[in-house]
JSON list of C-alpha atoms in Angstrom, two decimals:
[
{"chain": "A", "resi": 1, "resn": "MET", "atom": "CA", "xyz": [-37.62, 22.66, -36.95]},
{"chain": "A", "resi": 2, "resn": "THR", "atom": "CA", "xyz": [-40.07, 20.00, -37.91]},
{"chain": "A", "resi": 3, "resn": "SER", "atom": "CA", "xyz": [-43.34, 19.48, -36.37]},
{"chain": "A", "resi": 4, "resn": "SER", "atom": "CA", "xyz": [-42.17, 16.10, -34.53]},
{"chain": "A", "resi": 5, "resn": "ARG", "atom": "CA", "xyz": [-39.01, 17.98, -33.17]},
{"chain": "A", "resi": 6, "resn": "GLY", "atom": "CA", "xyz": [-41.31, 20.85, -32.01]},
{"chain": "A", "resi": 7, "resn": "ALA", "atom": "CA", "xyz": [-43.81, 18.47, -30.22]},
{"chain": "A", "resi": 8, "resn": "GLN", "atom": "CA", "xyz": [-40.73, 16.63, -28.56]},
{"chain": "A", "resi": 9, "resn": "THR", "atom": "CA", "xyz": [-39.33, 20.09, -27.41]},
{"chain": "A", "resi": 10, "resn": "ALA", "atom": "CA", "xyz": [-42.85, 21.15, -26.15]},
{"chain": "A", "resi": 11, "resn": "LEU", "atom": "CA", "xyz": [-43.08, 17.90, -24.38]},
{"chain": "A", "resi": 12, "resn": "HIS", "atom": "CA", "xyz": [-39.59, 18.18, -22.95]},
{"chain": "A", "resi": 13, "resn": "LEU", "atom": "CA", "xyz": [-40.11, 21.70, -21.50]},
{"chain": "A", "resi": 14, "resn": "PHE", "atom": "CA", "xyz": [-43.54, 20.45, -20.07]},
{"chain": "A", "resi": 15, "resn": "LEU", "atom": "CA", "xyz": [-41.90, 17.36, -18.24]},
{"chain": "A", "resi": 16, "resn": "VAL", "atom": "CA", "xyz": [-39.03, 19.51, -16.93]},
{"chain": "A", "resi": 17, "resn": "TRP", "atom": "CA", "xyz": [-41.57, 22.05, -15.63]},
{"chain": "A", "resi": 18, "resn": "ALA", "atom": "CA", "xyz": [-44.04, 19.36, -14.28]},
{"chain": "A", "resi": 19, "resn": "THR", "atom": "CA", "xyz": [-41.19, 17.30, -12.56]},
{"chain": "A", "resi": 20, "resn": "MET", "atom": "CA", "xyz": [-39.79, 20.51, -10.96]},
{"chain": "A", "resi": 21, "resn": "VAL", "atom": "CA", "xyz": [-43.37, 21.66, -9.95]},
{"chain": "A", "resi": 22, "resn": "ALA", "atom": "CA", "xyz": [-43.55, 18.36, -8.06]},
{"chain": "A", "resi": 23, "resn": "ALA", "atom": "CA", "xyz": [-40.05, 18.16, -6.83]},
{"chain": "A", "resi": 24, "resn": "VAL", "atom": "CA", "xyz": [-39.16, 21.67, -5.58]},
{"chain": "A", "resi": 25, "resn": "PRO", "atom": "CA", "xyz": [-41.85, 22.32, -3.29]},
{"chain": "A", "resi": 26, "resn": "THR", "atom": "CA", "xyz": [-41.57, 18.90, -1.82]},
{"chain": "A", "resi": 27, "resn": "LEU", "atom": "CA", "xyz": [-37.92, 19.30, -1.36]},
{"chain": "A", "resi": 28, "resn": "GLY", "atom": "CA", "xyz": [-38.45, 22.83, 0.34]},
{"chain": "A", "resi": 29, "resn": "PHE", "atom": "CA", "xyz": [-41.17, 21.35, 2.70]},
{"chain": "A", "resi": 30, "resn": "TRP", "atom": "CA", "xyz": [-38.81, 18.47, 3.53]},
{"chain": "A", "resi": 31, "resn": "LEU", "atom": "CA", "xyz": [-35.93, 20.85, 4.23]},
{"chain": "A", "resi": 32, "resn": "LEU", "atom": "CA", "xyz": [-38.31, 23.07, 6.50]},
{"chain": "A", "resi": 33, "resn": "VAL", "atom": "CA", "xyz": [-39.62, 19.91, 8.55]},
{"chain": "A", "resi": 34, "resn": "THR", "atom": "CA", "xyz": [-35.91, 18.67, 8.96]},
{"chain": "A", "resi": 35, "resn": "ALA", "atom": "CA", "xyz": [-34.78, 22.20, 10.03]},
{"chain": "A", "resi": 36, "resn": "TRP", "atom": "CA", "xyz": [-37.61, 22.58, 12.44]},
{"chain": "A", "resi": 37, "resn": "GLY", "atom": "CA", "xyz": [-37.11, 19.02, 14.27]},
{"chain": "A", "resi": 38, "resn": "GLY", "atom": "CA", "xyz": [-33.38, 18.12, 13.47]},
{"chain": "A", "resi": 39, "resn": "GLY", "atom": "CA", "xyz": [-31.34, 21.28, 13.09]},
{"chain": "A", "resi": 40, "resn": "ALA", "atom": "CA", "xyz": [-28.46, 21.90, 10.86]},
{"chain": "A", "resi": 41, "resn": "GLY", "atom": "CA", "xyz": [-27.13, 18.43, 10.61]},
{"chain": "A", "resi": 42, "resn": "ALA", "atom": "CA", "xyz": [-30.55, 17.06, 9.54]},
{"chain": "A", "resi": 43, "resn": "VAL", "atom": "CA", "xyz": [-30.78, 19.77, 6.95]},
{"chain": "A", "resi": 44, "resn": "MET", "atom": "CA", "xyz": [-27.47, 18.88, 5.51]},
{"chain": "A", "resi": 45, "resn": "LEU", "atom": "CA", "xyz": [-28.39, 15.14, 5.28]},
{"chain": "A", "resi": 46, "resn": "ALA", "atom": "CA", "xyz": [-31.83, 16.24, 3.67]},
{"chain": "A", "resi": 47, "resn": "LEU", "atom": "CA", "xyz": [-29.87, 18.38, 1.20]},
{"chain": "A", "resi": 48, "resn": "ALA", "atom": "CA", "xyz": [-27.29, 15.46, 0.61]},
{"chain": "A", "resi": 49, "resn": "LEU", "atom": "CA", "xyz": [-30.27, 13.02, -0.31]},
{"chain": "A", "resi": 50, "resn": "GLY", "atom": "CA", "xyz": [-32.79, 15.49, -1.74]},
{"chain": "A", "resi": 51, "resn": "VAL", "atom": "CA", "xyz": [-30.59, 17.46, -4.31]},
{"chain": "A", "resi": 52, "resn": "PRO", "atom": "CA", "xyz": [-29.28, 14.21, -6.08]},
{"chain": "A", "resi": 53, "resn": "LEU", "atom": "CA", "xyz": [-32.85, 12.71, -6.25]},
{"chain": "A", "resi": 54, "resn": "THR", "atom": "CA", "xyz": [-34.18, 15.68, -7.69]},
{"chain": "A", "resi": 55, "resn": "VAL", "atom": "CA", "xyz": [-31.37, 15.96, -10.32]},
{"chain": "A", "resi": 56, "resn": "GLY", "atom": "CA", "xyz": [-31.90, 12.42, -11.05]},
{"chain": "A", "resi": 57, "resn": "LEU", "atom": "CA", "xyz": [-35.50, 12.92, -11.72]},
{"chain": "A", "resi": 58, "resn": "LEU", "atom": "CA", "xyz": [-34.78, 16.03, -13.84]},
{"chain": "A", "resi": 59, "resn": "ALA", "atom": "CA", "xyz": [-32.13, 13.84, -15.74]},
{"chain": "A", "resi": 60, "resn": "THR", "atom": "CA", "xyz": [-35.23, 11.45, -16.62]},
{"chain": "A", "resi": 61, "resn": "THR", "atom": "CA", "xyz": [-37.05, 14.24, -18.34]},
{"chain": "A", "resi": 62, "resn": "GLY", "atom": "CA", "xyz": [-34.00, 14.34, -20.80]},
{"chain": "A", "resi": 63, "resn": "ILE", "atom": "CA", "xyz": [-34.58, 10.66, -21.95]},
{"chain": "A", "resi": 64, "resn": "PRO", "atom": "CA", "xyz": [-37.48, 11.21, -24.50]},
{"chain": "A", "resi": 65, "resn": "VAL", "atom": "CA", "xyz": [-35.58, 14.22, -26.30]},
{"chain": "A", "resi": 66, "resn": "ARG", "atom": "CA", "xyz": [-32.01, 12.56, -26.79]},
{"chain": "A", "resi": 67, "resn": "ALA", "atom": "CA", "xyz": [-32.52, 13.38, -30.56]},
{"chain": "A", "resi": 68, "resn": "VAL", "atom": "CA", "xyz": [-33.46, 16.98, -30.04]},
{"chain": "A", "resi": 69, "resn": "VAL", "atom": "CA", "xyz": [-31.26, 18.11, -27.16]},
{"chain": "A", "resi": 70, "resn": "PRO", "atom": "CA", "xyz": [-27.56, 17.24, -27.84]},
{"chain": "A", "resi": 71, "resn": "LEU", "atom": "CA", "xyz": [-26.67, 17.48, -24.25]},
{"chain": "A", "resi": 72, "resn": "CYS", "atom": "CA", "xyz": [-29.18, 14.63, -23.35]},
{"chain": "A", "resi": 73, "resn": "GLY", "atom": "CA", "xyz": [-27.44, 12.04, -25.77]},
{"chain": "A", "resi": 74, "resn": "SER", "atom": "CA", "xyz": [-25.89, 9.88, -23.16]},
{"chain": "A", "resi": 75, "resn": "VAL", "atom": "CA", "xyz": [-26.20, 9.20, -19.50]},
{"chain": "A", "resi": 76, "resn": "SER", "atom": "CA", "xyz": [-23.33, 11.29, -18.47]},
{"chain": "A", "resi": 77, "resn": "GLN", "atom": "CA", "xyz": [-24.28, 14.14, -20.53]},
{"chain": "A", "resi": 78, "resn": "ARG", "atom": "CA", "xyz": [-27.79, 14.01, -19.33]},
{"chain": "A", "resi": 79, "resn": "LEU", "atom": "CA", "xyz": [-26.75, 14.02, -15.83]},
{"chain": "A", "resi": 80, "resn": "GLY", "atom": "CA", "xyz": [-24.36, 17.02, -16.59]},
{"chain": "A", "resi": 81, "resn": "TRP", "atom": "CA", "xyz": [-27.36, 18.79, -18.34]},
{"chain": "A", "resi": 82, "resn": "ALA", "atom": "CA", "xyz": [-29.62, 18.13, -15.38]},
{"chain": "A", "resi": 83, "resn": "VAL", "atom": "CA", "xyz": [-27.09, 19.60, -12.84]},
{"chain": "A", "resi": 84, "resn": "LEU", "atom": "CA", "xyz": [-26.76, 22.66, -15.22]},
{"chain": "A", "resi": 85, "resn": "VAL", "atom": "CA", "xyz": [-30.51, 23.09, -15.35]},
{"chain": "A", "resi": 86, "resn": "PHE", "atom": "CA", "xyz": [-31.09, 22.35, -11.48]},
{"chain": "A", "resi": 87, "resn": "VAL", "atom": "CA", "xyz": [-28.63, 25.18, -10.50]},
{"chain": "A", "resi": 88, "resn": "LEU", "atom": "CA", "xyz": [-29.61, 27.57, -13.06]},
{"chain": "A", "resi": 89, "resn": "GLY", "atom": "CA", "xyz": [-33.27, 26.97, -11.99]},
{"chain": "A", "resi": 90, "resn": "THR", "atom": "CA", "xyz": [-32.53, 26.99, -8.45]},
{"chain": "A", "resi": 91, "resn": "LEU", "atom": "CA", "xyz": [-30.98, 30.49, -9.03]},
{"chain": "A", "resi": 92, "resn": "GLY", "atom": "CA", "xyz": [-34.19, 31.64, -10.70]},
{"chain": "A", "resi": 93, "resn": "VAL", "atom": "CA", "xyz": [-36.17, 30.30, -7.76]},
{"chain": "A", "resi": 94, "resn": "LEU", "atom": "CA", "xyz": [-34.14, 32.12, -5.34]},
{"chain": "A", "resi": 95, "resn": "ALA", "atom": "CA", "xyz": [-34.65, 35.35, -7.30]},
{"chain": "A", "resi": 96, "resn": "GLY", "atom": "CA", "xyz": [-38.37, 34.74, -7.33]},
{"chain": "A", "resi": 97, "resn": "LEU", "atom": "CA", "xyz": [-38.31, 34.22, -3.44]},
{"chain": "A", "resi": 98, "resn": "ALA", "atom": "CA", "xyz": [-36.38, 37.45, -3.20]},
{"chain": "A", "resi": 99, "resn": "ALA", "atom": "CA", "xyz": [-38.77, 39.31, -5.29]},
{"chain": "A", "resi": 100, "resn": "TYR", "atom": "CA", "xyz": [-41.71, 37.65, -3.27]},
{"chain": "A", "resi": 101, "resn": "SER", "atom": "CA", "xyz": [-40.03, 38.72, 0.19]},
{"chain": "A", "resi": 102, "resn": "GLY", "atom": "CA", "xyz": [-39.84, 42.25, -1.35]},
{"chain": "A", "resi": 103, "resn": "ASP", "atom": "CA", "xyz": [-43.64, 42.11, -1.39]},
{"chain": "A", "resi": 104, "resn": "VAL", "atom": "CA", "xyz": [-43.85, 41.54, -5.21]},
{"chain": "A", "resi": 105, "resn": "ASP", "atom": "CA", "xyz": [-47.41, 39.95, -5.54]},
{"chain": "A", "resi": 106, "resn": "LEU", "atom": "CA", "xyz": [-46.78, 36.52, -7.37]},
{"chain": "A", "resi": 107, "resn": "GLY", "atom": "CA", "xyz": [-50.52, 35.40, -6.91]},
{"chain": "A", "resi": 108, "resn": "SER", "atom": "CA", "xyz": [-52.28, 32.74, -4.98]},
{"chain": "A", "resi": 109, "resn": "ALA", "atom": "CA", "xyz": [-50.44, 29.74, -3.50]},
{"chain": "A", "resi": 110, "resn": "GLY", "atom": "CA", "xyz": [-51.39, 27.54, -6.41]},
{"chain": "A", "resi": 111, "resn": "THR", "atom": "CA", "xyz": [-50.04, 29.89, -8.91]},
{"chain": "A", "resi": 112, "resn": "ARG", "atom": "CA", "xyz": [-46.67, 30.40, -6.80]},
{"chain": "A", "resi": 113, "resn": "VAL", "atom": "CA", "xyz": [-46.43, 26.60, -6.80]},
{"chain": "A", "resi": 114, "resn": "ALA", "atom": "CA", "xyz": [-46.88, 26.42, -10.48]},
{"chain": "A", "resi": 115, "resn": "LEU", "atom": "CA", "xyz": [-44.18, 29.03, -11.13]},
{"chain": "A", "resi": 116, "resn": "THR", "atom": "CA", "xyz": [-41.55, 27.15, -9.14]},
{"chain": "A", "resi": 117, "resn": "GLY", "atom": "CA", "xyz": [-41.07, 24.88, -12.50]},
{"chain": "A", "resi": 118, "resn": "VAL", "atom": "CA", "xyz": [-40.79, 27.97, -14.57]},
{"chain": "A", "resi": 119, "resn": "PRO", "atom": "CA", "xyz": [-37.23, 28.72, -14.04]},
{"chain": "A", "resi": 120, "resn": "TYR", "atom": "CA", "xyz": [-36.08, 25.09, -14.75]},
{"chain": "A", "resi": 121, "resn": "ALA", "atom": "CA", "xyz": [-38.15, 25.04, -18.04]},
{"chain": "A", "resi": 122, "resn": "VAL", "atom": "CA", "xyz": [-36.49, 28.41, -19.12]},
{"chain": "A", "resi": 123, "resn": "ALA", "atom": "CA", "xyz": [-33.22, 26.89, -18.17]},
{"chain": "A", "resi": 124, "resn": "ALA", "atom": "CA", "xyz": [-33.79, 23.68, -20.19]},
{"chain": "A", "resi": 125, "resn": "ALA", "atom": "CA", "xyz": [-34.95, 25.93, -23.12]},
{"chain": "A", "resi": 126, "resn": "PHE", "atom": "CA", "xyz": [-31.63, 27.56, -23.34]},
{"chain": "A", "resi": 127, "resn": "PHE", "atom": "CA", "xyz": [-30.09, 23.98, -24.18]},
{"chain": "A", "resi": 128, "resn": "VAL", "atom": "CA", "xyz": [-32.49, 23.35, -26.93]},
{"chain": "A", "resi": 129, "resn": "PRO", "atom": "CA", "xyz": [-30.69, 24.05, -30.29]},
{"chain": "A", "resi": 130, "resn": "ASN", "atom": "CA", "xyz": [-33.33, 26.14, -31.89]},
{"chain": "A", "resi": 131, "resn": "ARG", "atom": "CA", "xyz": [-32.97, 29.90, -32.07]},
{"chain": "A", "resi": 132, "resn": "TRP", "atom": "CA", "xyz": [-36.73, 30.37, -31.59]},
{"chain": "A", "resi": 133, "resn": "VAL", "atom": "CA", "xyz": [-37.01, 28.19, -28.35]},
{"chain": "A", "resi": 134, "resn": "ARG", "atom": "CA", "xyz": [-33.96, 29.98, -27.16]},
{"chain": "A", "resi": 135, "resn": "LEU", "atom": "CA", "xyz": [-35.40, 33.52, -28.02]},
{"chain": "A", "resi": 136, "resn": "GLY", "atom": "CA", "xyz": [-38.56, 32.55, -26.24]},
{"chain": "A", "resi": 137, "resn": "ALA", "atom": "CA", "xyz": [-36.39, 31.69, -23.34]},
{"chain": "A", "resi": 138, "resn": "VAL", "atom": "CA", "xyz": [-34.72, 35.08, -23.23]},
{"chain": "A", "resi": 139, "resn": "ALA", "atom": "CA", "xyz": [-38.13, 36.74, -23.53]},
{"chain": "A", "resi": 140, "resn": "ALA", "atom": "CA", "xyz": [-39.47, 34.90, -20.42]},
{"chain": "A", "resi": 141, "resn": "LEU", "atom": "CA", "xyz": [-36.25, 35.58, -18.63]},
{"chain": "A", "resi": 142, "resn": "ALA", "atom": "CA", "xyz": [-36.72, 39.45, -19.44]},
{"chain": "A", "resi": 143, "resn": "ALA", "atom": "CA", "xyz": [-40.26, 39.38, -18.57]},
{"chain": "A", "resi": 144, "resn": "ALA", "atom": "CA", "xyz": [-39.47, 37.82, -15.12]},
{"chain": "A", "resi": 145, "resn": "VAL", "atom": "CA", "xyz": [-36.75, 40.29, -14.55]},
{"chain": "A", "resi": 146, "resn": "ALA", "atom": "CA", "xyz": [-38.82, 43.01, -15.27]},
{"chain": "A", "resi": 147, "resn": "TYR", "atom": "CA", "xyz": [-41.69, 42.17, -13.28]},
{"chain": "A", "resi": 148, "resn": "GLY", "atom": "CA", "xyz": [-39.58, 41.02, -10.32]},
{"chain": "A", "resi": 149, "resn": "GLY", "atom": "CA", "xyz": [-37.29, 44.10, -10.49]},
{"chain": "A", "resi": 150, "resn": "PHE", "atom": "CA", "xyz": [-39.32, 47.01, -11.58]},
{"chain": "A", "resi": 151, "resn": "ILE", "atom": "CA", "xyz": [-42.92, 46.43, -12.02]},
{"chain": "A", "resi": 152, "resn": "GLY", "atom": "CA", "xyz": [-43.79, 44.39, -9.13]},
{"chain": "A", "resi": 153, "resn": "PRO", "atom": "CA", "xyz": [-42.14, 46.51, -6.48]},
{"chain": "A", "resi": 154, "resn": "THR", "atom": "CA", "xyz": [-43.77, 49.61, -8.02]},
{"chain": "A", "resi": 155, "resn": "GLN", "atom": "CA", "xyz": [-47.06, 47.93, -7.79]},
{"chain": "A", "resi": 156, "resn": "SER", "atom": "CA", "xyz": [-46.32, 47.14, -4.14]},
{"chain": "A", "resi": 157, "resn": "ARG", "atom": "CA", "xyz": [-45.34, 50.61, -3.24]},
{"chain": "A", "resi": 158, "resn": "GLN", "atom": "CA", "xyz": [-48.69, 51.85, -5.00]},
{"chain": "A", "resi": 159, "resn": "ARG", "atom": "CA", "xyz": [-50.60, 49.34, -2.70]},
{"chain": "A", "resi": 160, "resn": "GLN", "atom": "CA", "xyz": [-48.75, 50.18, 0.42]},
{"chain": "A", "resi": 161, "resn": "HIS", "atom": "CA", "xyz": [-49.51, 53.96, -0.38]},
{"chain": "A", "resi": 162, "resn": "ALA", "atom": "CA", "xyz": [-53.10, 53.43, -0.94]},
{"chain": "A", "resi": 163, "resn": "ALA", "atom": "CA", "xyz": [-53.56, 51.38, 2.23]},
{"chain": "A", "resi": 164, "resn": "GLU", "atom": "CA", "xyz": [-51.95, 54.29, 4.28]},
{"chain": "A", "resi": 165, "resn": "VAL", "atom": "CA", "xyz": [-54.25, 56.83, 2.62]},
{"chain": "A", "resi": 166, "resn": "ALA", "atom": "CA", "xyz": [-57.26, 54.74, 3.47]},
{"chain": "A", "resi": 167, "resn": "ARG", "atom": "CA", "xyz": [-56.09, 54.25, 6.98]},
{"chain": "A", "resi": 168, "resn": "TYR", "atom": "CA", "xyz": [-55.70, 57.84, 7.39]},
{"chain": "A", "resi": 169, "resn": "ARG", "atom": "CA", "xyz": [-59.07, 58.52, 5.67]},
{"chain": "A", "resi": 170, "resn": "GLU", "atom": "CA", "xyz": [-60.76, 56.28, 8.28]},
{"chain": "A", "resi": 171, "resn": "HIS", "atom": "CA", "xyz": [-58.62, 57.63, 11.43]},
{"chain": "A", "resi": 172, "resn": "PRO", "atom": "CA", "xyz": [-57.64, 61.30, 10.59]},
{"chain": "A", "resi": 173, "resn": "GLU", "atom": "CA", "xyz": [-56.34, 61.72, 14.14]},
{"chain": "A", "resi": 174, "resn": "LEU", "atom": "CA", "xyz": [-53.34, 59.25, 13.06]},
{"chain": "A", "resi": 175, "resn": "LEU", "atom": "CA", "xyz": [-52.00, 62.34, 11.13]},
{"chain": "A", "resi": 176, "resn": "TYR", "atom": "CA", "xyz": [-51.19, 63.97, 14.30]},
{"chain": "A", "resi": 177, "resn": "VAL", "atom": "CA", "xyz": [-48.26, 62.10, 15.66]},
{"chain": "A", "resi": 178, "resn": "ILE", "atom": "CA", "xyz": [-46.46, 64.91, 17.33]},
{"chain": "A", "resi": 179, "resn": "ALA", "atom": "CA", "xyz": [-47.64, 67.19, 20.43]},
{"chain": "A", "resi": 180, "resn": "THR", "atom": "CA", "xyz": [-48.36, 70.84, 19.49]},
{"chain": "A", "resi": 181, "resn": "PRO", "atom": "CA", "xyz": [-45.45, 73.11, 20.52]},
{"chain": "A", "resi": 182, "resn": "PRO", "atom": "CA", "xyz": [-46.38, 75.67, 23.27]},
{"chain": "A", "resi": 183, "resn": "GLY", "atom": "CA", "xyz": [-48.08, 78.73, 21.96]},
{"chain": "A", "resi": 184, "resn": "MET", "atom": "CA", "xyz": [-49.51, 76.96, 19.07]},
{"chain": "A", "resi": 185, "resn": "ARG", "atom": "CA", "xyz": [-52.82, 75.49, 18.50]},
{"chain": "A", "resi": 186, "resn": "VAL", "atom": "CA", "xyz": [-54.04, 72.87, 16.10]},
{"chain": "A", "resi": 187, "resn": "ALA", "atom": "CA", "xyz": [-56.12, 74.01, 13.00]},
{"chain": "A", "resi": 188, "resn": "ARG", "atom": "CA", "xyz": [-58.27, 71.73, 11.05]},
{"chain": "A", "resi": 189, "resn": "ALA", "atom": "CA", "xyz": [-58.52, 72.53, 7.35]},
{"chain": "A", "resi": 190, "resn": "GLU", "atom": "CA", "xyz": [-61.82, 71.06, 5.72]}
]
């Protein structure tokens, strides 16, 4: 890969990331507001308007790299590419939401917003015809799966356990949750 193709690829992946960092939280907030105020019909209308608009924005990020990414050569190919990247990236965002709801720490609110664009950039990297870019995408995907599936939940359980121990140290009477059976007495070990 020449330096100009490498720069175009980096610009392309950055544009995909930046576009989706702006579009996905906006679309999610719009869906939340319409669901709150208008119900299921309003959500369907918001999806019918928001998803094609987001896919269209994503398709515009393929314009600068028509020579680098073969699927971005024509308008119809670019739209097909944008749909594929949107679907794959949305699956990645949903996996991240599932991990976050399982008490996996994903950082501050700003970090979580910045992370919404990563699945889309990784999905777009799979369509770049360079094995090093694809290998980087596989490595990023493997790291995300390892963190969200194994490392994050383990850390979450350790934090919960440490919080319980701290609570019991502060209030040792919480350890006695049952009544003492008749004929027995409570003994304290120091």
